[in-house]
Coordinates of C-alpha atoms and ligand atoms in Angstrom, one line a residue:
M1 CA 125.6 105.4 112.0
M2 CA 124.4 104.6 108.6
L3 CA 122.2 101.4 108.3
K4 CA 122.3 99.4 105.5
K5 CA 119.4 99.3 103.0
F6 CA 116.6 96.9 101.5
V7 CA 118.3 94.1 103.9
D8 CA 115.4 93.3 105.9
P9 CA 111.6 92.4 104.3
L10 CA 108.5 94.8 104.5
P11 CA 106.9 93.9 107.6
V12 CA 102.8 93.6 106.8
M13 CA 100.8 94.1 110.5
E14 CA 98.3 91.6 111.1
T15 CA 94.8 92.3 111.4
I16 CA 93.2 92.8 114.6
Q17 CA 90.6 90.2 115.4
P18 CA 87.5 91.0 117.4
S19 CA 87.6 89.7 121.2
S20 CA 83.7 89.4 121.3
Y21 CA 80.7 89.7 119.0
G22 CA 77.9 91.7 119.9
R23 CA 74.4 91.7 118.6
N24 CA 75.4 94.9 116.2
T25 CA 78.9 95.1 117.4
L26 CA 82.3 94.0 117.2
Y27 CA 84.4 94.4 120.4
F28 CA 88.0 94.8 120.5
E29 CA 90.5 95.2 123.4
V30 CA 93.8 96.8 122.7
S31 CA 96.8 97.4 125.1
M32 CA 99.4 99.9 124.8
K33 CA 102.3 98.2 125.7
E34 CA 106.3 98.8 125.7
V35 CA 108.5 96.4 124.3
M36 CA 111.6 95.6 122.5
Q37 CA 111.2 95.6 118.7
K38 CA 113.7 94.8 115.6
L39 CA 113.7 97.7 113.7
H40 CA 116.5 96.5 111.1
S41 CA 118.7 93.5 111.5
D42 CA 121.9 95.2 112.4
L43 CA 120.0 97.4 115.2
P44 CA 119.8 95.8 118.7
P45 CA 115.9 95.6 119.6
T46 CA 114.4 99.3 120.1
K47 CA 112.3 100.1 122.8
I48 CA 108.8 101.2 121.8
W49 CA 105.6 101.9 122.4
G50 CA 103.1 99.8 120.5
Y51 CA 99.1 98.9 120.4
N52 CA 99.0 95.6 121.6
G53 CA 102.8 95.8 121.5
R54 CA 103.5 96.2 117.8
F55 CA 104.9 99.5 116.0
P56 CA 103.0 100.0 114.1
G57 CA 100.0 98.9 115.7
P58 CA 97.5 96.0 114.2
T59 CA 95.4 97.1 111.5
F60 CA 91.9 97.2 111.7
R61 CA 89.7 96.4 108.9
V62 CA 86.1 97.1 108.6
Q63 CA 83.0 96.8 106.8
R64 CA 81.2 100.2 106.3
N65 CA 78.2 100.7 108.7
Q66 CA 79.6 97.5 110.9
T67 CA 79.9 99.4 114.7
L68 CA 83.0 98.9 116.6
Q69 CA 83.6 99.3 120.1
V70 CA 87.0 99.5 121.3
L71 CA 88.9 99.3 124.7
W72 CA 91.7 101.4 124.7
K73 CA 94.3 100.2 127.8
N74 CA 97.4 101.6 128.9
E75 CA 99.6 99.4 130.1
L76 CA 102.7 101.8 129.8
P77 CA 105.3 102.1 132.4
E78 CA 104.6 105.6 134.6
E79 CA 107.6 107.3 133.1
H80 CA 108.0 108.4 129.6
F81 CA 111.4 107.6 127.7
L82 CA 111.2 111.0 125.3
P83 CA 112.2 114.5 127.0
I84 CA 108.9 116.1 127.6
D85 CA 109.0 119.8 127.8
S86 CA 106.6 120.7 131.1
T87 CA 106.5 124.4 130.1
V88 CA 103.9 123.1 127.1
H89 CA 100.2 123.2 128.2
G90 CA 99.0 120.0 129.3
A91 CA 102.6 118.6 130.1
N92 CA 103.1 120.2 133.0
K93 CA 104.7 118.5 135.9
D94 CA 100.9 118.1 138.0
N95 CA 100.0 116.2 135.3
P96 CA 101.2 112.4 135.1
E97 CA 103.8 112.3 132.7
V98 CA 102.4 109.3 130.6
R99 CA 98.8 110.1 129.4
T100 CA 97.3 108.8 126.3
V101 CA 94.3 109.0 124.4
V102 CA 93.3 107.4 121.2
H103 CA 91.7 109.2 118.0
L104 CA 90.6 107.7 115.0
H105 CA 91.9 109.9 112.1
G106 CA 89.6 110.9 109.6
G107 CA 86.8 108.9 111.5
A108 CA 83.6 110.3 111.7
T109 CA 83.1 109.6 115.2
P110 CA 80.8 110.9 118.3
D111 CA 83.0 113.3 120.3
T112 CA 82.9 111.3 123.5
S113 CA 85.0 108.4 121.5
D114 CA 87.0 110.9 119.3
G115 CA 90.0 111.2 122.1
Y116 CA 89.7 114.9 122.7
P117 CA 93.6 115.5 123.7
D118 CA 92.2 116.5 127.4
A119 CA 90.5 113.2 127.5
W120 CA 93.6 111.3 128.5
F121 CA 94.2 108.4 130.6
T122 CA 96.9 106.6 132.7
K123 CA 97.3 103.1 133.3
D124 CA 94.4 101.2 134.6
F125 CA 92.3 104.5 134.1
K126 CA 94.0 105.5 137.3
E127 CA 93.8 109.4 136.7
V128 CA 91.8 111.0 133.5
G129 CA 92.2 114.1 132.3
P130 CA 89.5 116.8 132.7
F131 CA 87.5 116.2 129.4
F132 CA 87.5 112.3 130.2
A133 CA 84.0 111.1 128.5
V134 CA 84.1 107.4 128.3
K135 CA 86.3 104.2 128.6
V136 CA 84.6 102.1 125.5
Y137 CA 85.2 103.8 122.4
T138 CA 82.1 104.2 119.7
Y139 CA 83.2 104.0 116.1
P140 CA 80.1 103.7 113.9
N141 CA 82.3 103.2 110.5
Q142 CA 79.2 105.3 108.6
Q143 CA 81.3 106.8 105.9
P144 CA 82.3 105.3 102.5
A145 CA 85.5 103.2 102.4
T146 CA 88.6 104.9 102.6
T147 CA 92.0 104.4 104.7
L148 CA 92.2 105.8 108.1
W149 CA 94.6 105.9 110.8
Y150 CA 94.9 105.5 114.6
H151 CA 97.6 107.1 116.7
D152 CA 97.6 109.0 120.3
H153 CA 96.4 112.5 121.0
A154 CA 97.1 113.3 124.6
V155 CA 97.4 117.1 124.8
G156 CA 101.1 118.2 125.2
I157 CA 103.0 115.2 124.4
T158 CA 101.3 114.0 121.1
R159 CA 104.5 114.3 119.1
L160 CA 106.6 112.1 121.9
N161 CA 103.7 109.0 122.4
I162 CA 103.0 109.1 118.3
Y163 CA 107.3 108.9 118.0
A164 CA 107.4 106.4 120.8
G165 CA 105.5 104.2 118.3
L166 CA 101.4 104.5 119.1
A167 CA 99.9 104.4 115.6
G168 CA 98.2 102.2 113.2
A169 CA 95.9 101.6 110.0
Y170 CA 92.4 101.5 109.9
I171 CA 90.9 100.6 106.7
I172 CA 86.7 101.0 105.9
H173 CA 85.7 98.7 102.9
D174 CA 82.0 98.8 101.5
K175 CA 80.2 97.2 98.9
K176 CA 80.7 99.5 96.3
E177 CA 84.5 99.6 96.2
S178 CA 84.3 95.4 96.5
S179 CA 82.8 95.7 93.6
L180 CA 85.4 97.5 91.6
S181 CA 87.2 94.5 91.9
L182 CA 90.7 96.5 92.9
P183 CA 93.6 94.4 93.9
Q184 CA 92.4 92.8 97.6
V185 CA 94.2 91.6 100.3
P186 CA 97.3 90.1 100.3
Y187 CA 97.8 92.5 97.5
D188 CA 96.2 95.2 99.3
I189 CA 99.2 96.5 101.8
P190 CA 99.1 99.6 104.2
L191 CA 102.1 101.5 104.0
V192 CA 103.2 103.6 107.2
I193 CA 105.8 105.8 106.9
M194 CA 107.7 107.4 109.6
D195 CA 111.2 109.0 109.9
R196 CA 113.1 108.2 113.3
S197 CA 116.8 108.6 114.3
F198 CA 118.6 106.1 116.7
N199 CA 121.3 106.0 119.2
K200 CA 124.1 103.5 118.8
D201 CA 122.9 101.2 121.2
G202 CA 119.4 101.0 118.8
S203 CA 117.4 103.5 121.1
L204 CA 115.1 105.6 119.6
Y205 CA 116.5 109.3 119.9
Y206 CA 114.3 112.3 120.1
P207 CA 116.1 115.4 120.8
S208 CA 115.6 117.3 123.9
Q209 CA 116.7 120.9 123.0
P210 CA 116.1 123.0 119.7
D211 CA 118.7 123.5 117.1
S212 CA 118.5 127.2 117.6
P213 CA 120.0 128.3 121.0
N214 CA 117.5 130.8 122.0
T215 CA 116.2 129.0 125.1
Y216 CA 117.1 128.0 128.6
V217 CA 114.2 125.6 128.7
T218 CA 115.6 121.8 129.2
P219 CA 113.9 119.7 127.8
S220 CA 112.6 121.9 125.0
I221 CA 110.1 121.5 122.5
R222 CA 111.7 121.9 118.8
T223 CA 109.6 123.7 116.1
N224 CA 109.7 120.3 114.1
F225 CA 111.8 117.1 114.2
F226 CA 113.3 115.3 110.9
G227 CA 114.6 111.4 111.6
D228 CA 117.7 110.8 109.3
T229 CA 116.3 107.4 108.6
I230 CA 113.1 106.0 106.8
L231 CA 111.0 103.5 108.4
N232 CA 108.2 101.4 106.3
N233 CA 105.5 99.7 108.6
G234 CA 108.1 99.9 111.3
M235 CA 111.5 98.6 109.6
V236 CA 114.3 100.7 108.4
W237 CA 114.3 100.9 104.6
P238 CA 112.8 97.6 103.7
Y239 CA 112.3 95.4 100.5
L240 CA 109.1 93.7 99.6
E241 CA 109.5 90.9 97.0
V242 CA 106.3 90.8 94.6
Q243 CA 104.6 89.2 92.0
P244 CA 104.4 90.7 88.2
R245 CA 100.8 91.7 88.7
R246 CA 98.8 94.7 90.2
Y247 CA 99.1 95.7 94.3
R248 CA 97.0 98.4 96.2
F249 CA 99.0 100.5 98.6
R250 CA 97.6 102.6 101.3
I251 CA 99.9 105.2 101.8
I252 CA 100.0 106.9 105.3
N253 CA 102.1 109.5 106.3
A254 CA 102.9 109.2 110.0
S255 CA 106.0 111.0 110.2
N256 CA 106.2 113.9 112.9
S257 CA 107.1 116.7 110.7
R258 CA 108.7 115.4 107.4
T259 CA 106.7 116.1 104.1
Y260 CA 107.6 113.5 101.5
Q261 CA 107.4 113.8 97.7
L262 CA 107.1 110.3 96.2
S263 CA 108.1 108.9 93.0
L264 CA 109.0 105.6 91.7
S265 CA 112.8 105.1 90.7
N266 CA 111.9 103.6 87.1
D267 CA 110.1 106.6 86.4
N268 CA 106.5 104.7 86.2
P269 CA 103.8 106.9 87.5
F270 CA 101.7 106.0 90.4
I271 CA 98.0 105.1 89.9
Q272 CA 96.8 107.1 92.2
I273 CA 92.8 105.8 93.2
G274 CA 92.0 107.7 96.5
S275 CA 93.3 110.3 99.0
D276 CA 92.5 110.8 102.9
Q277 CA 88.6 110.1 102.4
G278 CA 88.1 107.7 99.7
L279 CA 88.2 106.6 96.1
L280 CA 88.7 110.0 93.7
L281 CA 86.4 110.2 90.8
A282 CA 88.7 108.5 88.4
P283 CA 92.4 106.9 88.7
V284 CA 95.3 109.5 88.2
N285 CA 98.6 108.8 86.8
V286 CA 100.9 110.8 88.7
R287 CA 104.9 110.7 88.8
K288 CA 105.0 112.6 92.2
I289 CA 102.6 111.8 95.2
L290 CA 103.0 115.1 97.7
L291 CA 102.1 113.7 101.4
A292 CA 102.2 116.0 103.9
P293 CA 102.0 114.5 107.9
A294 CA 98.5 112.5 108.2
E295 CA 98.0 112.2 104.2
R296 CA 97.2 109.5 102.5
A297 CA 97.3 108.2 99.2
D298 CA 96.0 105.3 98.0
V299 CA 97.9 104.0 94.7
I300 CA 97.7 101.1 92.4
L301 CA 101.1 99.8 91.3
D302 CA 101.2 97.7 88.5
F303 CA 104.5 95.3 88.1
S304 CA 102.9 93.0 85.6
T305 CA 105.5 94.0 82.9
M306 CA 108.4 94.7 85.3
S307 CA 109.7 90.9 85.9
G308 CA 113.0 90.9 86.9
Q309 CA 113.2 94.7 88.0
V310 CA 114.1 96.4 91.1
I311 CA 112.1 99.7 91.9
T312 CA 112.7 101.9 95.0
I313 CA 110.3 104.3 96.2
Q314 CA 112.2 107.8 96.6
N315 CA 111.2 111.1 98.3
D316 CA 112.7 114.8 97.2
A317 CA 110.8 116.9 99.3
P318 CA 112.8 119.7 101.3
A319 CA 112.6 119.4 105.0
P320 CA 111.1 121.6 106.3
F321 CA 108.5 122.0 103.2
P322 CA 109.2 123.7 101.1
T323 CA 112.2 125.8 101.6
G324 CA 114.4 123.5 103.5
D325 CA 117.2 121.3 102.7
L326 CA 116.6 118.1 100.1
P327 CA 116.8 115.0 101.4
D328 CA 119.9 112.6 100.8
P329 CA 119.5 110.5 98.0
D330 CA 121.1 108.0 100.3
T331 CA 119.2 108.2 103.5
T332 CA 116.1 110.3 103.5
G333 CA 115.8 110.2 99.9
V334 CA 114.8 106.8 100.0
L335 CA 111.5 104.7 101.1
M336 CA 112.0 101.2 100.3
Q337 CA 112.3 99.0 97.5
F338 CA 110.2 96.4 95.2
R339 CA 111.9 93.2 93.8
V340 CA 109.7 91.6 91.1
S341 CA 111.1 88.7 91.8
K342 CA 108.4 86.5 92.2
Q343 CA 106.2 84.0 90.0
L344 CA 103.0 85.3 89.5
L345 CA 100.6 83.1 91.6
S346 CA 97.4 82.9 89.8
T347 CA 96.3 85.5 87.0
D348 CA 95.6 88.9 88.3
T349 CA 91.9 89.3 88.0
S350 CA 92.0 92.6 89.8
K351 CA 90.9 96.1 87.5
I352 CA 91.4 99.7 87.6
P353 CA 88.1 100.8 86.4
S354 CA 87.8 103.7 84.8
T355 CA 85.6 105.7 86.8
L356 CA 86.0 104.8 90.6
N357 CA 83.5 106.9 92.7
A358 CA 80.8 109.8 92.1
V359 CA 82.6 113.0 93.8
A360 CA 80.1 115.8 93.9
R361 CA 81.8 119.1 93.8
L362 CA 80.6 121.3 96.5
E363 CA 79.5 124.6 95.4
E364 CA 81.0 127.9 96.9
R365 CA 77.9 129.3 96.9
N366 CA 76.1 126.9 99.0
A367 CA 78.4 127.7 101.8
Y368 CA 76.8 129.5 104.6
Q369 CA 80.0 131.4 105.6
T370 CA 83.7 132.2 105.2
R371 CA 86.0 132.0 108.0
N372 CA 89.9 133.7 107.3
L373 CA 92.4 131.6 109.8
L374 CA 95.5 133.0 110.0
L375 CA 98.1 130.6 110.3
N376 CA 100.9 132.7 111.9
M377 CA 104.4 132.5 114.3
S378 CA 104.8 134.4 117.5
N379 CA 107.7 133.9 120.0
D380 CA 106.9 132.7 123.5
Q381 CA 108.2 134.1 126.9
Y382 CA 111.8 131.8 126.3
K383 CA 111.9 133.4 122.9
R384 CA 111.2 130.2 121.3
E385 CA 109.2 130.1 117.7
I386 CA 105.6 129.2 118.6
H387 CA 103.0 128.4 116.1
L388 CA 99.5 129.6 116.1
L389 CA 96.1 129.3 114.5
N390 CA 94.4 132.8 113.9
N391 CA 96.9 134.4 116.8
Q392 CA 95.3 132.3 119.5
L393 CA 96.3 129.4 122.0
W394 CA 95.1 126.0 122.7
S395 CA 93.2 127.4 125.9
D396 CA 91.7 130.7 124.2
P397 CA 87.9 130.6 124.2
I398 CA 86.4 128.7 121.6
T399 CA 85.5 130.7 118.4
E400 CA 84.7 128.1 115.7
M401 CA 81.1 127.1 116.4
P402 CA 79.6 125.8 113.0
H403 CA 75.8 124.5 113.0
L404 CA 75.2 121.1 112.2
W405 CA 75.2 120.4 108.4
S406 CA 75.8 123.9 107.6
I407 CA 78.7 124.2 105.0
E408 CA 81.5 126.7 105.5
I409 CA 84.5 127.8 103.7
W410 CA 87.6 127.9 105.9
N411 CA 90.3 130.2 104.5
F412 CA 93.7 129.4 105.7
I413 CA 95.7 132.5 105.4
N414 CA 99.3 131.2 105.8
V415 CA 102.0 133.7 106.7
T416 CA 104.8 131.7 107.6
E417 CA 107.7 130.2 105.5
E418 CA 106.3 126.5 106.0
S419 CA 103.5 124.4 104.9
H420 CA 101.0 123.1 107.7
P421 CA 98.9 120.3 106.8
I422 CA 95.7 121.5 108.6
H423 CA 93.3 118.9 109.5
L424 CA 89.9 119.2 111.1
H425 CA 88.4 116.3 113.2
L426 CA 84.9 114.8 112.4
V427 CA 84.6 116.1 109.0
R428 CA 85.3 115.3 105.4
F429 CA 85.8 118.6 102.7
Q430 CA 87.0 119.4 99.3
I431 CA 90.0 121.7 98.8
L432 CA 88.2 124.8 96.6
D433 CA 91.5 126.4 95.4
R434 CA 94.9 128.1 96.5
Q435 CA 95.7 131.7 95.7
R436 CA 99.2 133.4 96.3
F437 CA 99.1 136.7 97.8
D438 CA 102.2 139.4 98.4
K439 CA 104.6 139.0 101.2
E440 CA 106.2 142.2 101.5
I441 CA 102.7 144.0 101.3
Y442 CA 101.4 141.7 104.2
Q443 CA 104.8 142.2 106.3
T444 CA 104.7 145.8 105.9
E445 CA 100.9 146.8 106.1
G446 CA 99.7 143.7 107.4
S447 CA 97.0 143.1 104.2
V448 CA 96.5 140.4 102.5
V449 CA 96.8 141.5 98.8
P450 CA 96.3 138.4 96.3
I451 CA 98.6 137.7 93.2
G452 CA 97.6 135.8 90.5
P453 CA 94.6 133.6 90.0
R454 CA 93.0 131.1 92.2
I455 CA 94.4 128.0 91.5
K456 CA 92.5 124.8 91.4
P457 CA 93.8 121.5 92.9
E458 CA 95.5 118.7 90.9
A459 CA 93.0 115.8 89.9
N460 CA 94.5 113.6 93.1
E461 CA 93.4 116.6 95.3
Q462 CA 89.7 116.7 93.7
G463 CA 88.4 113.8 96.4
W464 CA 87.1 114.1 99.7
K465 CA 90.1 115.1 102.3
D466 CA 90.7 115.4 105.8
T467 CA 94.0 117.2 106.1
V468 CA 95.1 120.2 103.5
C469 CA 98.7 121.4 102.4
A470 CA 98.3 125.0 103.4
N471 CA 101.7 126.9 101.7
P472 CA 103.3 129.8 102.8
W473 CA 102.2 132.8 101.4
E474 CA 99.1 131.4 100.1
M475 CA 95.4 131.4 100.6
T476 CA 94.1 127.5 100.8
R477 CA 90.1 127.5 100.6
I478 CA 88.4 124.1 101.7
I479 CA 84.7 124.0 101.8
V480 CA 83.5 121.9 104.9
P481 CA 79.6 120.2 105.3
F482 CA 79.9 120.1 109.2
G483 CA 78.6 116.5 110.2
P484 CA 77.4 114.1 111.0
Y485 CA 77.3 114.9 114.8
T486 CA 77.3 118.0 117.2
G487 CA 80.0 118.2 119.7
L488 CA 83.4 119.1 120.9
Y489 CA 86.0 118.4 118.4
V490 CA 89.8 120.1 117.3
W491 CA 91.1 121.3 114.1
H492 CA 95.2 121.3 114.4
C493 CA 98.2 121.7 111.9
H494 CA 99.5 118.2 112.0
I495 CA 103.2 119.0 112.2
L496 CA 103.0 117.1 115.6
E497 CA 105.7 119.7 117.0
H498 CA 103.2 122.5 115.8
E499 CA 100.0 120.8 117.2
D500 CA 101.9 120.2 120.7
Y501 CA 102.6 124.0 120.9
E502 CA 99.4 125.8 120.2
M503 CA 98.7 125.1 116.6
M504 CA 95.6 123.3 117.3
R505 CA 92.4 125.1 118.4
P506 CA 89.0 123.5 120.1
Y507 CA 85.7 123.6 117.9
V508 CA 81.9 123.0 118.5
V509 CA 79.5 121.9 115.9
I510 CA 76.5 123.1 117.7
K511 CA 72.4 122.1 116.8
Ligands
C2O1 CU1 95.8 112.6 113.1 CU2 93.8 115.6 115.8 O1 94.8 114.2 114.2
CU2 CU1 91.9 113.4 113.4
CU3 CU1 102.1 123.8 111.2

């Protein structure tokens, strides 16, 4: 079934309002609910799980240093509507089927509120996981202005819970950023990108079997999932009518496995002003933006000279990335459409200043140590492919224990054929460089022999990050100051099918 493109307007998620105001905190209650939601005018309503019954959930907009308290409530049914693989760690039949825990991605959050995968809870907190800590989460928001997102993180079923709809945008504003006169609400719009597949009756389709027939497990986890339909803010291939002026879009790749390489159909560049953890040093004109799962790009689109034009956002990233099939230009190669059809309401007073943010580069020589961390593959007992971090399982003893405020270099050595977007909770980091190494020598002798120079990241990857794309047969080095809290966190690949199946490890920041 092929859905018509550009027939529904782009929804803009509503901004959530506090349920009460404390002394120095704002208090929110958010309920996860199963609802039927229209995702395209020609589709019957689709069963989804949404925060406050919306997919994506409502957008948080907070000021830096404003503490938030959130009570996340699970009001979901007791049965999952997507296929759970009970051979996956944490998803075994002794555990309740529907478990949730909420993580603020990119947030510098105390560990008791960080949404540790084992800190799950069921409806009305009837059952809780082995690491359950607190009911009401605290978000101190002491970090600079940026675009974060919140999503489910329950061990063994994160891919299914997020696929069902449990994700939303979380924006931190601060005075410095406000003083820059960038486009503001309603011209500041989060764009949550996801791929999905549908059954004829409009329900979400998620396969219960992998493509390769080498398993007798049903349902079985897959190594990747790619939908054949692209949704923006929960609508299939929407359009947005815009005025001839500047807009700010905060693009969030909330897809399970799909990496996008975005471009505009009129060949104009995006003016990228920010990445995962805040504003870049200066705006960068980029014709193509690569966005792996969980990465964000903060961009300005200037429609001021485009009255009457129709522009689409396109995608030409292979799936799996980077060696898989190219997207179909008619389906997964398209995200959404802009129509510059509205009258200019008032003069556009927004600006794009030539400098945005002081991003001091971290120096390699200030690092206390380097950890070499393999991104590798193996086979499980059912002969399925399994992705690992440093050849270890989620349940193996903790091996990464950085000291509070120590600076470390983590060197990801990817010996698989797929890029892995590696994410560390709690911290922000910078990308030092990427360097290729000899695949044949590695496969025959097991040693890592670099070929070619260490390549510095492009300007739009030189800001603060929390997720980094580690490409096949490359070493990707990041430099990380560990803080601002001690405690138990995780690092993992953000391809959800990998994360759920062992490509995730706990780590501890110690005193
Ligand atoms: Cu986006 Cu561990 O998370
Ligand atoms: Cu995270
Ligand atoms: Cu991965």
